[in-house]
mmCIF file of C-alpha atoms and ligand atoms in Angstrom:
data_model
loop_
_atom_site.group_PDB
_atom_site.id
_atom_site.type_symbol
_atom_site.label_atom_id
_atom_site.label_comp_id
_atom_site.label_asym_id
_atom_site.label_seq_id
_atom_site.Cartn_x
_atom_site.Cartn_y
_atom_site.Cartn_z
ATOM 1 C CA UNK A 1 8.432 -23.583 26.325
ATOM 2 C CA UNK A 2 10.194 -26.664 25.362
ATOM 3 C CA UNK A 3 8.251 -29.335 23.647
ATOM 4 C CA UNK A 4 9.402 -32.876 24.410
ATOM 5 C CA UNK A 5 6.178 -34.856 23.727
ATOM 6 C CA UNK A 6 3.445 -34.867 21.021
ATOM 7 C CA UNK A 7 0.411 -36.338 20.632
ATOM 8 C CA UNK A 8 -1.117 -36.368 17.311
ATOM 9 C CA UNK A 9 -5.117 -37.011 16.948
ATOM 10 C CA UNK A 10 -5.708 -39.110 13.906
ATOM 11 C CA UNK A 11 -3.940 -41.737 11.981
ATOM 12 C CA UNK A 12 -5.545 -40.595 8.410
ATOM 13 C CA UNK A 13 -3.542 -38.898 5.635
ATOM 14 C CA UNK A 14 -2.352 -36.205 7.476
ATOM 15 C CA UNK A 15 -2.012 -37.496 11.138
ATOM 16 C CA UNK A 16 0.236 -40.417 9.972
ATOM 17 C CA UNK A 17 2.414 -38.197 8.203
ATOM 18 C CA UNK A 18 2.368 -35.445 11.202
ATOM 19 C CA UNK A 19 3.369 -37.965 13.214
ATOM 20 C CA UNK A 20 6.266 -39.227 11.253
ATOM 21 C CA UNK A 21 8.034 -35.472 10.371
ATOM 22 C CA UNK A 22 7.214 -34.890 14.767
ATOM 23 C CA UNK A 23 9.687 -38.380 15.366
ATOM 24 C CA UNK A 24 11.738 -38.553 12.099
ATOM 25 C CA UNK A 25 12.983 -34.681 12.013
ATOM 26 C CA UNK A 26 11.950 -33.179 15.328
ATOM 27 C CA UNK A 27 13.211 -36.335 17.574
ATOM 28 C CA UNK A 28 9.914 -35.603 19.257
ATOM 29 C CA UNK A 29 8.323 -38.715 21.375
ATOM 30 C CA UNK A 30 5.064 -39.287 19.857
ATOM 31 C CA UNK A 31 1.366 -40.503 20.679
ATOM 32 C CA UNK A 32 -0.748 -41.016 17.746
ATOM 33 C CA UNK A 33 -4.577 -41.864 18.301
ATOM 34 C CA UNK A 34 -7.078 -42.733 16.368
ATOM 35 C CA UNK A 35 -11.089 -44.027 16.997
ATOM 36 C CA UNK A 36 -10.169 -47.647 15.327
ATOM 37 C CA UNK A 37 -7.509 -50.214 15.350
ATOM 38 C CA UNK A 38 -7.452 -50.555 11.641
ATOM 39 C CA UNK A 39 -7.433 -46.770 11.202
ATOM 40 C CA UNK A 40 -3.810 -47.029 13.473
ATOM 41 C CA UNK A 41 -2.808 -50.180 11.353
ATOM 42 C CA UNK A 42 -3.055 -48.475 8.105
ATOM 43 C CA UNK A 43 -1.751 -45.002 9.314
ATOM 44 C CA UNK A 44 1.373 -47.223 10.747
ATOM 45 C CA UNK A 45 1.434 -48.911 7.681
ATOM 46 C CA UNK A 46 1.401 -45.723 5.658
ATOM 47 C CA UNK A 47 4.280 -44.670 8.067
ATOM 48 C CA UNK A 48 6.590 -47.344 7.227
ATOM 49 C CA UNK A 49 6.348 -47.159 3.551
ATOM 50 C CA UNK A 50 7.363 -43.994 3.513
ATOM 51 C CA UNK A 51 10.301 -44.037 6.057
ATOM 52 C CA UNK A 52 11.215 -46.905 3.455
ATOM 53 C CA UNK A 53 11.335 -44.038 0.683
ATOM 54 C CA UNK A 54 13.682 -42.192 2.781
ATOM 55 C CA UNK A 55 15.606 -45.232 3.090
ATOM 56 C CA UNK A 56 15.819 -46.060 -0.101
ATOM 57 C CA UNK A 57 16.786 -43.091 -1.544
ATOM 58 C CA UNK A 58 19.673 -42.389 1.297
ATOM 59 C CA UNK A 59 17.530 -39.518 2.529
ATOM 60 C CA UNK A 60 18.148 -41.443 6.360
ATOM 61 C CA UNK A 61 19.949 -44.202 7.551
ATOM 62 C CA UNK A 62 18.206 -47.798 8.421
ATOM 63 C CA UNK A 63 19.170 -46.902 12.439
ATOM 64 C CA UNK A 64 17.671 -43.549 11.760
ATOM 65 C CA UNK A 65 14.162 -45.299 10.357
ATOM 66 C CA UNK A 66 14.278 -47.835 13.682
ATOM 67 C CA UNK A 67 14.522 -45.348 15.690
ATOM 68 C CA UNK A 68 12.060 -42.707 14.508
ATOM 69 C CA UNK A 69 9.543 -45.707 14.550
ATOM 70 C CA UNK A 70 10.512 -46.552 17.719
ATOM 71 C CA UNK A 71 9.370 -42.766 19.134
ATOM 72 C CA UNK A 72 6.325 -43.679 18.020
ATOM 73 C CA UNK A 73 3.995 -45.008 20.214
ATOM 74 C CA UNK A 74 -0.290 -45.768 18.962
ATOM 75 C CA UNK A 75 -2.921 -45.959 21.350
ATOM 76 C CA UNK A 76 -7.231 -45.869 20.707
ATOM 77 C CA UNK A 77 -7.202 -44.082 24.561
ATOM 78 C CA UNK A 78 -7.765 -40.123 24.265
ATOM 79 C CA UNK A 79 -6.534 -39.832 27.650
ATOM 80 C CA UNK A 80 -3.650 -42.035 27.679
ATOM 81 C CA UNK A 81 -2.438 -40.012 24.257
ATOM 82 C CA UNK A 82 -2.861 -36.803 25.709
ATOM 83 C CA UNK A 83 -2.003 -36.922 29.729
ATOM 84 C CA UNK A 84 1.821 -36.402 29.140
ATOM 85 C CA UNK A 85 1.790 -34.293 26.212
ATOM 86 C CA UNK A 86 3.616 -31.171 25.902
ATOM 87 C CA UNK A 87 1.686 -30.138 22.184
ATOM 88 C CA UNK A 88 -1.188 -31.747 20.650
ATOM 89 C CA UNK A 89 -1.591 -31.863 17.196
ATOM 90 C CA UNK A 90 -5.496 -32.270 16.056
ATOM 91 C CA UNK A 91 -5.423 -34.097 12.370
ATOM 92 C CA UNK A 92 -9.292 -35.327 12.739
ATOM 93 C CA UNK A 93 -12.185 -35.446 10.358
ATOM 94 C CA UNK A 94 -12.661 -31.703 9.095
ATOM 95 C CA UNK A 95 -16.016 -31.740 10.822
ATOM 96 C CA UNK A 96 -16.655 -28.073 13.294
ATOM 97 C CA UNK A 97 -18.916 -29.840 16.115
ATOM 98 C CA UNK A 98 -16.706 -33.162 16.014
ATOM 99 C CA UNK A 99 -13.272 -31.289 16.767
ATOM 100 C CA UNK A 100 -14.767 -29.110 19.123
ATOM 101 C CA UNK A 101 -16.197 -32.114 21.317
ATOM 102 C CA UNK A 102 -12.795 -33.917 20.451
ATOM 103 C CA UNK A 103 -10.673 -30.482 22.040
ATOM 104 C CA UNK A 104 -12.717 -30.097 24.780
ATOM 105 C CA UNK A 105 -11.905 -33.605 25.944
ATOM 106 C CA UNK A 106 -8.325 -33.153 25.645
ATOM 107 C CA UNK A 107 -8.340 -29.999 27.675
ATOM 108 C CA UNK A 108 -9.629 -32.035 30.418
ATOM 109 C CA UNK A 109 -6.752 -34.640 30.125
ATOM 110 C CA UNK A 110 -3.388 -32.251 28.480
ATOM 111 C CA UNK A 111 -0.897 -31.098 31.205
ATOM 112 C CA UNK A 112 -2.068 -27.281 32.066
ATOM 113 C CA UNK A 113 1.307 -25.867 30.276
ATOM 114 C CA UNK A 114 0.012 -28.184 26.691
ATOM 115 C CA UNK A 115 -0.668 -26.668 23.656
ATOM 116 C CA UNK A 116 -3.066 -27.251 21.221
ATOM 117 C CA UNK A 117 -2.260 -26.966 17.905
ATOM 118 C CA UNK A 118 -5.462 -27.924 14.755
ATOM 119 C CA UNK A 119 -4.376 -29.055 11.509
ATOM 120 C CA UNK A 120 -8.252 -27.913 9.983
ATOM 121 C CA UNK A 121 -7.922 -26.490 6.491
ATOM 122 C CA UNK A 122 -10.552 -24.243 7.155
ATOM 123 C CA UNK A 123 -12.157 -23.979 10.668
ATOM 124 C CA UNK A 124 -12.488 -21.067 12.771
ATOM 125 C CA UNK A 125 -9.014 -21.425 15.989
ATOM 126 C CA UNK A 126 -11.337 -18.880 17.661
ATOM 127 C CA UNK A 127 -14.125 -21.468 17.490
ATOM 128 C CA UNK A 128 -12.139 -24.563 18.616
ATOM 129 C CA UNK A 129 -10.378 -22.586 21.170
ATOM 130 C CA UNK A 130 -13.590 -21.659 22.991
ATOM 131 C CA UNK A 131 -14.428 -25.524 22.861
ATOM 132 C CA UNK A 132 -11.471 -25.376 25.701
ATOM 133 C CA UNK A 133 -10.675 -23.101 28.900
ATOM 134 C CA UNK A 134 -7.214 -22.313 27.508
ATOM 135 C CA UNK A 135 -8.220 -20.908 24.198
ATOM 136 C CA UNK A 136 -4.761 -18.947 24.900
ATOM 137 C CA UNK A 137 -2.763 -21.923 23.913
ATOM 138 C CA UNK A 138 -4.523 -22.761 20.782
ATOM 139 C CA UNK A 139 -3.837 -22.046 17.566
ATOM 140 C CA UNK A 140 -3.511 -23.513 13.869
ATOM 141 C CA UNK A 141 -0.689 -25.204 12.736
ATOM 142 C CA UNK A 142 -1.653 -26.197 9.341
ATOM 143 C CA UNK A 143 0.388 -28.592 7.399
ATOM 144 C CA UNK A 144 0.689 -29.734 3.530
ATOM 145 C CA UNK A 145 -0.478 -33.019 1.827
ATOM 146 C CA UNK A 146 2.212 -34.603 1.685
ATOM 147 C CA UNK A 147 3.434 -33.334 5.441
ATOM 148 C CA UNK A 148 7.048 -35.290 4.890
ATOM 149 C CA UNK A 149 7.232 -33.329 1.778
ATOM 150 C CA UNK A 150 5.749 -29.587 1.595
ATOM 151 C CA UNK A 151 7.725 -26.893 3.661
ATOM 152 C CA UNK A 152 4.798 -24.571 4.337
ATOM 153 C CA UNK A 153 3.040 -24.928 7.422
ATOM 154 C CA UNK A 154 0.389 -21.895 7.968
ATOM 155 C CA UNK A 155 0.709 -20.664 12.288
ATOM 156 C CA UNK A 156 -3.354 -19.280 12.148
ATOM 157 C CA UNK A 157 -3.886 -17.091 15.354
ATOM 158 C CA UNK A 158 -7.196 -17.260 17.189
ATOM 159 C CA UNK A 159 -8.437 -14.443 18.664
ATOM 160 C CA UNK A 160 -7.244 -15.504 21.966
ATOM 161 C CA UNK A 161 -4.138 -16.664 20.783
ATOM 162 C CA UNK A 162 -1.122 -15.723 23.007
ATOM 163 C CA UNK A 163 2.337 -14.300 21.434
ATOM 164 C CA UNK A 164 3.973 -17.164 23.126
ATOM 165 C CA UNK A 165 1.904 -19.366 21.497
ATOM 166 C CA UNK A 166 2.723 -18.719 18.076
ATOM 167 C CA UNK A 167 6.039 -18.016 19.121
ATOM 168 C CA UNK A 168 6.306 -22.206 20.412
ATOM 169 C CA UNK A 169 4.978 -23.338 17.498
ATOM 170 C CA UNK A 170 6.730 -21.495 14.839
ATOM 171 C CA UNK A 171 10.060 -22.812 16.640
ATOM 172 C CA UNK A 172 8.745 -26.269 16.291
ATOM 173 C CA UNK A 173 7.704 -25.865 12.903
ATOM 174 C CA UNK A 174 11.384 -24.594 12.097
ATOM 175 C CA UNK A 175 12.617 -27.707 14.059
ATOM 176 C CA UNK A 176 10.644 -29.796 11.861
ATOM 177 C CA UNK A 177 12.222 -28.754 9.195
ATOM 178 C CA UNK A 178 9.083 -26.591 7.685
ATOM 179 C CA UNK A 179 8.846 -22.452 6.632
ATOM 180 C CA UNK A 180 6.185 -21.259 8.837
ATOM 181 C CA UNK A 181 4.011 -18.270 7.780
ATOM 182 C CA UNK A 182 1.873 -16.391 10.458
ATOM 183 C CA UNK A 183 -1.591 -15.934 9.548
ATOM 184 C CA UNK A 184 -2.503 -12.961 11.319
ATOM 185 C CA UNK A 185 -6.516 -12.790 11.660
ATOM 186 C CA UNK A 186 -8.726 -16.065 11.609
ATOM 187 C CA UNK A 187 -10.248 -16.058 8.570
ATOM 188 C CA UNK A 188 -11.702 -19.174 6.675
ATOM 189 C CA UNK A 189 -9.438 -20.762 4.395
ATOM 190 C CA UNK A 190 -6.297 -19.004 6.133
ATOM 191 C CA UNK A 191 -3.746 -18.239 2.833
ATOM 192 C CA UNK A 192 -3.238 -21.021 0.809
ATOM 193 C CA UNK A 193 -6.965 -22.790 0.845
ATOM 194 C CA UNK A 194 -8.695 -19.581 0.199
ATOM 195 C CA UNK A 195 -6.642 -19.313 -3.148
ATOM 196 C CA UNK A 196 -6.826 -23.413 -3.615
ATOM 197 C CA UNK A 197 -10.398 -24.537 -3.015
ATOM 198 C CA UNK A 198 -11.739 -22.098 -5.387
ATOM 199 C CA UNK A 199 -9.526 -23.136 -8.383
ATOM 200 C CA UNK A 200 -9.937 -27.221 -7.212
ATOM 201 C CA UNK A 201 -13.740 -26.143 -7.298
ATOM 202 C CA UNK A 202 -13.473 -24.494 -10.228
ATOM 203 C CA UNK A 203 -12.043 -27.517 -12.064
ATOM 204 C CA UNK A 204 -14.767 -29.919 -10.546
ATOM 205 C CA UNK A 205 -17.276 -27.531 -12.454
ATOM 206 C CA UNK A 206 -15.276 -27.503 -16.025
ATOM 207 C CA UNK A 207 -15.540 -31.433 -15.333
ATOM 208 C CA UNK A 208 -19.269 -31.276 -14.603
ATOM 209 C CA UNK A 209 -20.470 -28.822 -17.476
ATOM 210 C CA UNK A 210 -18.129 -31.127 -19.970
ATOM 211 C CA UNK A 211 -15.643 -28.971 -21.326
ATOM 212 C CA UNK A 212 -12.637 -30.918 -21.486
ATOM 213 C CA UNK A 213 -11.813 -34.330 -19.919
ATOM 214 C CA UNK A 214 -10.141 -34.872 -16.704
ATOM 215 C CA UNK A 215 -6.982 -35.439 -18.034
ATOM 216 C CA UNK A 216 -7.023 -32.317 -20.439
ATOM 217 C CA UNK A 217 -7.697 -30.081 -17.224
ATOM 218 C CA UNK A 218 -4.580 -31.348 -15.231
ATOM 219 C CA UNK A 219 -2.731 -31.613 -18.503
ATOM 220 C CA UNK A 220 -3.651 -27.468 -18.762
ATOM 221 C CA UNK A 221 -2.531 -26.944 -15.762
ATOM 222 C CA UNK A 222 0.559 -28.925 -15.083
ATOM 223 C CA UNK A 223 1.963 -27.794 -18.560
ATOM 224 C CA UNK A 224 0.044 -24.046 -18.468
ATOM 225 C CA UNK A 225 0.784 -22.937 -14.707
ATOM 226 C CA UNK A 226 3.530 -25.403 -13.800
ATOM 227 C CA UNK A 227 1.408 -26.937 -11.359
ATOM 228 C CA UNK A 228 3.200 -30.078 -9.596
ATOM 229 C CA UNK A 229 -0.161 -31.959 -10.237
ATOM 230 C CA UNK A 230 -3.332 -30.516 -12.098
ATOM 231 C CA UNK A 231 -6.239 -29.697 -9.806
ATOM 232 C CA UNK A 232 -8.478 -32.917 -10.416
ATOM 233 C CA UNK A 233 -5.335 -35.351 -9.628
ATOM 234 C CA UNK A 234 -4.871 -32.814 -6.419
ATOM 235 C CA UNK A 235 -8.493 -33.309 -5.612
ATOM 236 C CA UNK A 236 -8.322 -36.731 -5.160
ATOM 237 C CA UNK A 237 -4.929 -36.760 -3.439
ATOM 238 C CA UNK A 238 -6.552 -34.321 -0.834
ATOM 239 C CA UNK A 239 -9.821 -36.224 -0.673
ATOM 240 C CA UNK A 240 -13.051 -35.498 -2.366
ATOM 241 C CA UNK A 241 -15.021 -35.553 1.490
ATOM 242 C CA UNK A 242 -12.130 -33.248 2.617
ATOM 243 C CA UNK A 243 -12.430 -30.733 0.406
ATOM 244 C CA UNK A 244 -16.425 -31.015 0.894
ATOM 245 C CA UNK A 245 -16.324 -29.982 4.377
ATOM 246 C CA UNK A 246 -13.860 -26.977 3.684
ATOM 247 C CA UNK A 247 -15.952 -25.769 1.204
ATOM 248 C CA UNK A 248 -18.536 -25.806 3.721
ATOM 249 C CA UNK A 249 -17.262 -23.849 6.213
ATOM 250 C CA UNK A 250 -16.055 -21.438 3.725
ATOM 251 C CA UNK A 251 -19.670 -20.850 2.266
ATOM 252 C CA UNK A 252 -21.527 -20.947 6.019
ATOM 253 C CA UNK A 253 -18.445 -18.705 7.443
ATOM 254 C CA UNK A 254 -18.344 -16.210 4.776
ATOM 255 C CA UNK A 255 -22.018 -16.407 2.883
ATOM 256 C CA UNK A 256 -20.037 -16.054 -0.507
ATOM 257 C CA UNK A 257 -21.297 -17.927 -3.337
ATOM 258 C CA UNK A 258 -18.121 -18.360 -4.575
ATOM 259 C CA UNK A 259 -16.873 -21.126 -2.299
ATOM 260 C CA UNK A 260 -20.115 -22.788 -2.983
ATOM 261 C CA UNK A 261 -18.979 -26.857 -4.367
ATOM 262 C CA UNK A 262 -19.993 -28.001 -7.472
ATOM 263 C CA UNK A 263 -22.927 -30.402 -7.588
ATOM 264 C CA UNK A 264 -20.538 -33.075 -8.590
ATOM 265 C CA UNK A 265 -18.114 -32.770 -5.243
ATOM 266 C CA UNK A 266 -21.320 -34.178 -3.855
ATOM 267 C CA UNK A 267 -22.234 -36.701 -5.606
ATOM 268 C CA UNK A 268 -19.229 -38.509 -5.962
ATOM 269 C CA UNK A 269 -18.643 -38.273 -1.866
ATOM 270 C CA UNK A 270 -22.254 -39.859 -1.730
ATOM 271 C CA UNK A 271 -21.240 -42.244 -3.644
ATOM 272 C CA UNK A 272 -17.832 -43.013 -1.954
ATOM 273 C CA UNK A 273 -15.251 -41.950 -4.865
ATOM 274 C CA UNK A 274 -13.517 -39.610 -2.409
ATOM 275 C CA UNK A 275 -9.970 -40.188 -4.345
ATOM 276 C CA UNK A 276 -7.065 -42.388 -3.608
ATOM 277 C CA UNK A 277 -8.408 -42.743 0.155
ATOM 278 C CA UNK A 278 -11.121 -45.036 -1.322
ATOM 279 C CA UNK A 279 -9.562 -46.024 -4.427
ATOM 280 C CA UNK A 280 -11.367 -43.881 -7.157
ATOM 281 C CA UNK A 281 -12.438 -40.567 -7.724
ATOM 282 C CA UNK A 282 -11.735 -38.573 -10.507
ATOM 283 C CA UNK A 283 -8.975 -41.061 -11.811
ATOM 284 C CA UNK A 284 -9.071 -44.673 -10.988
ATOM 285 C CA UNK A 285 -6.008 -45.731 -8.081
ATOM 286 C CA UNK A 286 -6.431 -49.078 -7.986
ATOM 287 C CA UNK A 287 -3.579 -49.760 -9.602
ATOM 288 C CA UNK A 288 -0.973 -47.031 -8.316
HETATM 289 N N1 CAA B 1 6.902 -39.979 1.851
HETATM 290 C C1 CAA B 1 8.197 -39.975 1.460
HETATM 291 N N2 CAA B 1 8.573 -39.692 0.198
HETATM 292 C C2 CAA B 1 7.598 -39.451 -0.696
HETATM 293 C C3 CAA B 1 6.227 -39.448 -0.363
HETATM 294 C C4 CAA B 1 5.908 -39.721 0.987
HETATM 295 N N3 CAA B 1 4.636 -39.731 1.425
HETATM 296 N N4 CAA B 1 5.485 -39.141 -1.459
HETATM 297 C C5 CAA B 1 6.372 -38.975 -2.470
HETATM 298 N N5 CAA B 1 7.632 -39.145 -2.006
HETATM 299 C C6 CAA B 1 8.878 -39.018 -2.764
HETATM 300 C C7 CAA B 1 9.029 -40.087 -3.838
HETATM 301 O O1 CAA B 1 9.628 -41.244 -3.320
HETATM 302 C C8 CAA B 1 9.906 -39.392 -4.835
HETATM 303 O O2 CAA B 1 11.245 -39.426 -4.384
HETATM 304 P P1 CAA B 1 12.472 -39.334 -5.451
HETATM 305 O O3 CAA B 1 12.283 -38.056 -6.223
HETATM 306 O O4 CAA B 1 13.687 -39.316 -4.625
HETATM 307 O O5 CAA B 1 12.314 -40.537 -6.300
HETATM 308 C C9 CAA B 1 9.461 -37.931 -4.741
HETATM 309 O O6 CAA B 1 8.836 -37.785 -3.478
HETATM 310 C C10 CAA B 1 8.491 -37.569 -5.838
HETATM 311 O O7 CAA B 1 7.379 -38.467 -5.778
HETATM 312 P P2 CAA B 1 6.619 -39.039 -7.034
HETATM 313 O O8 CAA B 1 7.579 -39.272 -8.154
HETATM 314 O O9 CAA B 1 5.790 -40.203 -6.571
HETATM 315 O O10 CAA B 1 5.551 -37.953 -7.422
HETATM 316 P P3 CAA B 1 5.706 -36.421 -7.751
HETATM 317 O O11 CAA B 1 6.970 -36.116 -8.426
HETATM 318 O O12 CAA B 1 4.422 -36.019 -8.367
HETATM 319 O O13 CAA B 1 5.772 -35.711 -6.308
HETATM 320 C C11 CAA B 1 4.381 -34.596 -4.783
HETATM 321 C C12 CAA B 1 4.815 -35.932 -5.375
HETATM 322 C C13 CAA B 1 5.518 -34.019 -3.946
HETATM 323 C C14 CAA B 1 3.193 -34.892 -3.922
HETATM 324 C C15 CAA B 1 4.052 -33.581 -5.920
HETATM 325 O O14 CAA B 1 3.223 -34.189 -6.877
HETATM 326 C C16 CAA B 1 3.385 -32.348 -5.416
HETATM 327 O O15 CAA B 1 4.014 -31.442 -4.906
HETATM 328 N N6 CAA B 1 2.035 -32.276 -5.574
HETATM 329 C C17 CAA B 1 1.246 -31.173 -5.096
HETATM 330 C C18 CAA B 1 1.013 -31.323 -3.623
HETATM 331 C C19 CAA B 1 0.203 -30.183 -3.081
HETATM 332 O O16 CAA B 1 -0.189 -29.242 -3.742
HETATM 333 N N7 CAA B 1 -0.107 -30.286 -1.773
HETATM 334 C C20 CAA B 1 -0.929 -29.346 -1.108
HETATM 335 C C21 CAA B 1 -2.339 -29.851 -1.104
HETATM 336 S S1 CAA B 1 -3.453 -28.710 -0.325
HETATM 337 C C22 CAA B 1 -3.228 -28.970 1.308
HETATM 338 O O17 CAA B 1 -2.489 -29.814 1.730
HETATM 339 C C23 CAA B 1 -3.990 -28.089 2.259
HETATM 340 C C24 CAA B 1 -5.350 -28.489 2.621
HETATM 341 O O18 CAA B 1 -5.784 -28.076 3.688
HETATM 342 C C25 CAA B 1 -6.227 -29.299 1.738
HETATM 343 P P1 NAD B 2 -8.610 -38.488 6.879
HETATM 344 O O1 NAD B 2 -10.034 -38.777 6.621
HETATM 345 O O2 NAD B 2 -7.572 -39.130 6.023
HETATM 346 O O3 NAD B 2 -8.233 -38.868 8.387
HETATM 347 C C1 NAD B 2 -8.963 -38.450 9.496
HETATM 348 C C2 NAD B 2 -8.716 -39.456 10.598
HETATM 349 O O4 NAD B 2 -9.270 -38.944 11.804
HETATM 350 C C3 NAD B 2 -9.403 -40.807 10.327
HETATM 351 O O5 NAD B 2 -8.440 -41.851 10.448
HETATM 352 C C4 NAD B 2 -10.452 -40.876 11.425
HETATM 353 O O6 NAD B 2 -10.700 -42.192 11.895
HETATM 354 C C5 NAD B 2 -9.789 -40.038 12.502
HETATM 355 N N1 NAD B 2 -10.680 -39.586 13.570
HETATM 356 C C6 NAD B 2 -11.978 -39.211 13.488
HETATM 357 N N2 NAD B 2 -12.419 -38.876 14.708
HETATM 358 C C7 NAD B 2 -11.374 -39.026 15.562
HETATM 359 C C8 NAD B 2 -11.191 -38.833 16.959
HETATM 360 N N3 NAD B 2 -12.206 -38.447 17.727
HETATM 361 N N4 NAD B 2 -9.965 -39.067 17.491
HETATM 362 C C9 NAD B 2 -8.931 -39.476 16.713
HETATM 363 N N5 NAD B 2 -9.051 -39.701 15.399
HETATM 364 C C10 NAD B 2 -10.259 -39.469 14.835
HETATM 365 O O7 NAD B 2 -8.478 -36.915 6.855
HETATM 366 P P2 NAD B 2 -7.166 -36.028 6.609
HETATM 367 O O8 NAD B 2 -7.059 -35.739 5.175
HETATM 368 O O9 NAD B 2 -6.012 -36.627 7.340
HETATM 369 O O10 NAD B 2 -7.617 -34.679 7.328
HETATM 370 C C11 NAD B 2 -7.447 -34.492 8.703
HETATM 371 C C12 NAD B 2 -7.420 -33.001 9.005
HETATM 372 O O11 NAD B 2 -6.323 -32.406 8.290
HETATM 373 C C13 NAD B 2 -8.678 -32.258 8.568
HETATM 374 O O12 NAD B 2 -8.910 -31.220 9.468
HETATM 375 C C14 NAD B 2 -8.271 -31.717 7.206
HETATM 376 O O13 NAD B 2 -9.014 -30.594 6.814
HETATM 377 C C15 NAD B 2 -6.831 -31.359 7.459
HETATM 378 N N6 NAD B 2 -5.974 -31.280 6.278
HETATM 379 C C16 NAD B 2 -6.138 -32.159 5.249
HETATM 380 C C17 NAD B 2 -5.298 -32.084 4.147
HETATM 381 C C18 NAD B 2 -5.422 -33.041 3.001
HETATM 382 O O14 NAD B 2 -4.808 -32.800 1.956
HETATM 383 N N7 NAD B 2 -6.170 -34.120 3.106
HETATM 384 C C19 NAD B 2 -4.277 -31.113 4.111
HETATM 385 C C20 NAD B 2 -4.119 -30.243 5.210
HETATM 386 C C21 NAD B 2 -4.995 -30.322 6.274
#
């Protein structure tokens, strides 16, 4: 199936960045929506600055950056993003109930040939699919933080997944630009999370029982396992509420202690340090 138009749900760290890689590399048009007008302002805002990186470092051209913002379009109206769409891209709060009511709306307004792609880090595509009557055409397509940077993106297969399904997205993910991997069986966490949270996790814990300072972790582990970033810095580029909800649905899915969060992941989202999104968490971003 050819893909023309996208809609992407969400204007927060990922959706603004799905957005841009869908109009910048794929020449896709593109819808983004989001619940608030200053959620769309700072996701378009977040948009420019980075086309402005590309710019700047000769990556694209400035007639390249007009016109991938000029594919795309914002809009607070579910159905208005959704009515012409040929794939939807979900990039909402990683919340179960909230993306299921969320998909089930859109499968009353998406063209019968759409398909639904989530971005969730963790939730069950069986689960969301059966929030719609074409569970068929639903599937994961799970991309990196940052989504103009990292290749991967994960293809997760629902139980009622169709071939052709998978088969439409990982042809779109290669337009994009990205390596897609198929993740064969739904399981929480797909690949790269189920390895991830854990050691993220883990580090929240060394922070919490005091055995080194924040710093000295990431320092370990950018210098020790030539990480890009150490886990704590990663943690609050990914978001501290984020990676609360995965962890989550990894310890209600599975029942396995070991995805349970440390204390601290929940204290700090009560008290709003969920990383750069809010300015602090485990390092202060005020300043950067
Ligand atoms: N848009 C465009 N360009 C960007 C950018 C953006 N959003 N962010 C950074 N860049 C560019 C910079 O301009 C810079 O370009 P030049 O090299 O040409 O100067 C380059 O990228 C490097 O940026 P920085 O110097 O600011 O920082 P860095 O060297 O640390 O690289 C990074 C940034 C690519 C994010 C790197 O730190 C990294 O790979 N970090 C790890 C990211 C990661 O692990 N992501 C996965 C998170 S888990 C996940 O996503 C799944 C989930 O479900 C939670
Ligand atoms: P975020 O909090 O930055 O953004 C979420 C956005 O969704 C917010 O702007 C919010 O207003 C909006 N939203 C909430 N309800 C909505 C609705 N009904 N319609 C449209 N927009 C709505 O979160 P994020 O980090 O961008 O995460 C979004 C999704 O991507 C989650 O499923 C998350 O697990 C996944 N993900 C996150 C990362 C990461 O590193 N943060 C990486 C890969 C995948």
């Amino acid at each position: 199936m050819e893909i023309k138009r996208v809609a992407v749900l969400g204007a927060g760290l990922m959706g603004h960045g799905i957005a841009q890689v869908c109009a910048q590399v794929g020449k896709f048009d593109v819808t983004v929506r989001d619940i608030e007008q200053r959620f769309i302002d700072s996701g378009m805002k977040m948009i420019q600055d980075s086309i402005q990186r590309f710019v700047k470092k000769g990556a694209i051209s400035e007639s390249d950056a007009k016109e991938t913002l000029a594919r795309i379009h914002s809009t607070l109206d579910l159905k208005e993003a959704v009515q012409d769409a040929d794939l939807v891209i979900e990039a909402i709060t990683e919340n179960p109930p909230l993306k299921k009511s969320v998909l089930a709306e859109v499968d009353k307004y998406a063209p019968s040939h759409a398909i639904i792609a989530s971005n969730t880090s963790s939730i069950s595509i069986t689960e969301i699919g059966a929030a719609t009557k074409r569970p068929e055409k639903v599937c994961g397509m799970h991309f990196f933080n940052p989504p103009q940077l990292m290749k991967l993106i994960e293809i997760i297969r629902g139980l009622k997944t169709a071939d052709e399904t998978v088969e439409t997205i990982r042809q779109v993910s290669l337009k994009l630009g990205k390596e897609p991997v198929v993740v064969k069986k739904d399981t929480p966490g797909f690949i790269v999370n189920r390895i991830l949270i854990p050691a993220l996790n883990e580090a929240a814990f060394l922070v919490a029982e005091g055995v080194a300072d924040p710093e000295d972790i990431d320092k370990a582990c950018t210098l020790g396992l030539n990480w890009p970033m150490g886990p704590l810095k990663l943690l609050d580029y990914v978001g501290i509420d984020t990676t609360l909800f995965i962890t989550d649905v990894m310890v209600n899915e599975t029942g396995d202690p070991k995805f349970r969060p440390s204390n601290l992941l929940k204290q700090m989202v009560r008290a709003n340090l969920l990383g750069r999104k809010t300015g602090r968490g485990f390092y202060d971003w005020t300043e950067k």
